[in-house]
Coordinates of C-alpha atoms in Angstrom, one line a residue:
X27 CA 116.8 -5.9 64.3
X28 CA 113.1 -5.8 63.9
X29 CA 111.1 -9.0 64.3
X30 CA 108.3 -10.2 62.1
X31 CA 105.1 -8.2 62.8
X32 CA 102.4 -10.4 64.3
X33 CA 98.7 -9.7 64.2
X34 CA 97.3 -10.2 67.7
X35 CA 93.7 -10.2 68.9
X36 CA 92.1 -9.9 72.3
X37 CA 90.7 -13.4 71.9
X38 CA 94.2 -14.8 72.1
X39 CA 94.9 -15.2 68.4
X40 CA 98.6 -14.5 67.6
X41 CA 99.9 -14.8 71.1
X42 CA 101.9 -18.0 70.5
X43 CA 103.5 -16.5 67.4
X44 CA 104.3 -13.3 69.2
X45 CA 106.0 -15.1 72.0
X46 CA 108.1 -17.1 69.5
X47 CA 109.2 -13.8 68.0
X48 CA 110.2 -12.6 71.5
X49 CA 112.3 -15.8 71.9
X50 CA 113.9 -15.3 68.5
X51 CA 114.7 -11.7 69.4
X52 CA 116.3 -12.9 72.7
X53 CA 118.6 -15.2 70.8
X54 CA 119.6 -12.5 68.3
X55 CA 120.3 -10.1 71.2
X56 CA 122.4 -12.8 72.9
X57 CA 120.4 -12.4 76.1
X58 CA 121.3 -14.7 78.9
X59 CA 118.7 -17.0 80.6
X60 CA 117.6 -14.3 83.2
X61 CA 117.4 -11.6 80.6
X62 CA 115.4 -13.9 78.3
X63 CA 112.9 -14.6 81.1
X64 CA 112.5 -10.9 81.8
X65 CA 111.9 -10.2 78.1
X66 CA 109.3 -13.0 77.9
X67 CA 107.5 -11.7 81.0
X68 CA 107.3 -8.2 79.5
X69 CA 105.9 -9.7 76.2
X70 CA 103.4 -11.9 78.1
X71 CA 102.2 -8.9 80.2
X72 CA 101.8 -6.9 76.9
X73 CA 99.8 -9.6 75.3
X74 CA 97.8 -10.2 78.5
X75 CA 96.9 -6.5 78.6
X76 CA 95.1 -6.6 75.2
X77 CA 92.8 -9.3 76.5
X78 CA 91.2 -6.6 78.8
X79 CA 90.3 -4.3 75.8
X80 CA 86.7 -4.5 74.8
X81 CA 85.2 -5.0 71.4
X82 CA 86.6 -6.6 68.3
X83 CA 90.2 -5.6 68.9
X84 CA 93.3 -6.5 66.9
X85 CA 96.7 -5.0 66.8
X86 CA 100.2 -5.5 65.5
X87 CA 103.0 -6.7 67.8
X88 CA 106.7 -6.7 67.2
X89 CA 110.1 -6.2 68.9
X90 CA 113.0 -4.1 67.7
X91 CA 116.4 -3.0 69.0
X92 CA 120.2 -3.6 69.0
X93 CA 122.9 -4.3 71.6
X94 CA 120.5 -5.1 74.4
X95 CA 118.4 -1.9 73.8
X96 CA 114.9 -3.4 73.3
X97 CA 111.4 -2.1 72.4
X98 CA 108.3 -4.2 72.7
X99 CA 105.8 -2.6 70.4
X100 CA 102.0 -2.8 70.0
X101 CA 100.1 -0.7 67.4
X102 CA 96.4 -0.4 66.6
X103 CA 94.2 1.7 64.5
X104 CA 92.0 4.2 66.3
X105 CA 88.3 3.6 66.1
X106 CA 86.7 6.2 63.8
X107 CA 83.3 4.6 63.4
X108 CA 81.2 6.8 65.7
X109 CA 78.4 4.3 66.4
X110 CA 80.9 1.6 67.2
X111 CA 82.9 3.9 69.4
X112 CA 79.7 4.8 71.3
X113 CA 78.9 1.2 71.9
X114 CA 82.4 0.5 73.1
X115 CA 82.3 3.5 75.4
X116 CA 79.1 2.2 76.9
X117 CA 80.7 -1.2 77.6
X118 CA 83.8 0.4 79.2
X119 CA 81.6 2.8 81.3
X120 CA 80.2 -0.3 83.1
X121 CA 83.6 -0.5 84.8
X122 CA 84.4 -3.9 83.2
X123 CA 87.9 -2.8 82.3
X124 CA 88.6 0.7 83.5
X125 CA 88.0 -0.1 87.1
X126 CA 90.5 -3.0 87.2
X127 CA 92.7 -2.6 90.2
X128 CA 96.0 -3.4 88.5
X129 CA 98.6 -1.3 86.7
X130 CA 98.2 -3.2 83.4
X131 CA 94.4 -3.0 83.7
X132 CA 94.7 0.8 83.9
X133 CA 97.2 0.8 81.0
X134 CA 94.6 -1.1 78.9
X135 CA 92.1 1.6 79.8
X136 CA 94.5 4.3 78.6
X137 CA 95.2 2.4 75.4
X138 CA 91.4 2.0 74.9
X139 CA 90.8 5.7 75.6
X140 CA 93.3 6.7 73.0
X141 CA 91.6 4.4 70.4
X142 CA 88.3 6.0 71.2
X143 CA 89.5 9.6 70.7
X144 CA 89.7 12.6 72.9
X145 CA 85.9 13.0 73.2
X146 CA 85.5 9.8 75.3
X147 CA 84.0 10.2 78.8
X148 CA 87.4 9.2 80.3
X149 CA 89.2 12.3 79.0
X150 CA 89.1 14.4 82.2
X151 CA 89.8 11.4 84.4
X152 CA 92.8 10.3 82.4
X153 CA 94.3 13.7 82.0
X154 CA 94.1 14.5 85.7
X155 CA 94.7 11.0 87.1
X156 CA 96.9 9.3 84.6
X157 CA 98.8 12.2 83.2
X158 CA 98.0 11.9 79.5
X159 CA 99.6 15.0 78.1
X160 CA 100.8 16.7 74.9
X161 CA 103.7 14.8 73.5
X162 CA 107.0 16.6 72.7
X163 CA 108.1 17.0 69.1
X164 CA 111.1 14.8 69.9
X165 CA 108.7 11.9 70.7
X166 CA 106.7 12.5 67.5
X167 CA 103.3 12.0 69.1
X168 CA 100.2 14.2 69.2
X169 CA 99.4 12.9 72.7
X170 CA 101.3 10.5 75.0
X171 CA 101.3 8.9 78.4
X172 CA 104.7 8.1 80.0
X173 CA 105.4 5.7 82.9
X174 CA 108.3 7.9 84.0
X175 CA 106.0 11.0 84.1
X176 CA 103.3 9.0 85.9
X177 CA 105.8 7.7 88.5
X178 CA 107.3 11.1 89.1
X179 CA 103.9 12.7 89.7
X180 CA 102.8 10.0 92.0
X181 CA 106.0 10.2 94.1
X182 CA 105.3 13.9 94.7
X183 CA 101.8 13.3 96.0
X184 CA 102.1 10.3 98.3
X185 CA 100.3 12.1 101.1
X186 CA 97.1 11.8 99.0
X187 CA 95.4 8.5 99.8
X188 CA 94.3 7.9 96.1
X189 CA 97.8 8.6 94.8
X190 CA 99.3 6.4 97.5
X191 CA 97.0 3.5 96.4
X192 CA 98.1 4.1 92.8
X193 CA 101.8 4.0 93.9
X194 CA 101.2 0.7 95.7
X195 CA 99.7 -0.8 92.6
X196 CA 102.7 0.4 90.6
X197 CA 105.0 -1.2 93.1
X198 CA 103.3 -4.6 92.5
X199 CA 103.5 -4.4 88.7
X200 CA 105.9 -6.7 86.9
X201 CA 106.1 -4.3 84.0
X202 CA 106.7 -1.2 86.2
X203 CA 109.5 -3.1 87.9
X204 CA 111.2 -4.5 84.8
X205 CA 110.7 -1.8 82.2
X206 CA 112.8 1.3 81.8
X207 CA 109.9 3.2 80.3
X208 CA 106.4 2.6 78.9
X209 CA 104.8 5.0 76.5
X210 CA 101.4 5.1 75.0
X211 CA 101.2 7.6 72.1
X212 CA 98.7 8.7 69.5
X213 CA 99.7 9.8 66.0
X214 CA 97.7 10.0 62.8
X215 CA 94.8 7.7 63.9
X216 CA 97.3 5.1 65.2
X217 CA 97.9 4.2 68.9
X218 CA 101.2 2.8 70.0
X219 CA 102.4 1.3 73.2
X220 CA 106.2 0.9 73.5
X221 CA 107.8 -0.9 76.4
X222 CA 111.5 0.0 76.6
X223 CA 114.2 -2.1 78.3
X224 CA 118.0 -1.9 78.0
X225 CA 119.4 -5.2 79.0
X226 CA 123.0 -3.9 78.9
X227 CA 122.6 -1.2 81.6

């Protein structure tokens, strides 16, 4: 099943409709009360994340899956207007969003970076600190970031104070605790974030 695709904005438009789609999806998947709550939490965290993205931002939100295997999807067009991108980079460089000390705040920064393109000032920081890397052909992305890959790399570097702080933030995150995987990928001027959760595991 794939739900209706809902247009959502960082000013809150579309959030109520998106959450209704999540509830409808839960009924279709025959999720119990606890599973439905977890699905709603993941949807709410996704929608909350986009509020941290600067500029006139809008995206498409939907859910899809069968037999408990669930994907929460968010997709946006990459910004290709150079002047607009430069203004947005300037706002982000102030630290308004990128410096947020939460996992979802950083995920918003990664999503933002992907929308701005690879020449943004965050490229080196993201590639070294957040493990943005070349996607495999099986994932069908030009570039992608993976929660599994991020967690694995942090776990191997916990003696580093910065990595330890990142790990502690990860441990506090609802999404990191509940999701099986989170992917942010870039393909053909589109940026996608997919939160994966199998409720039948």
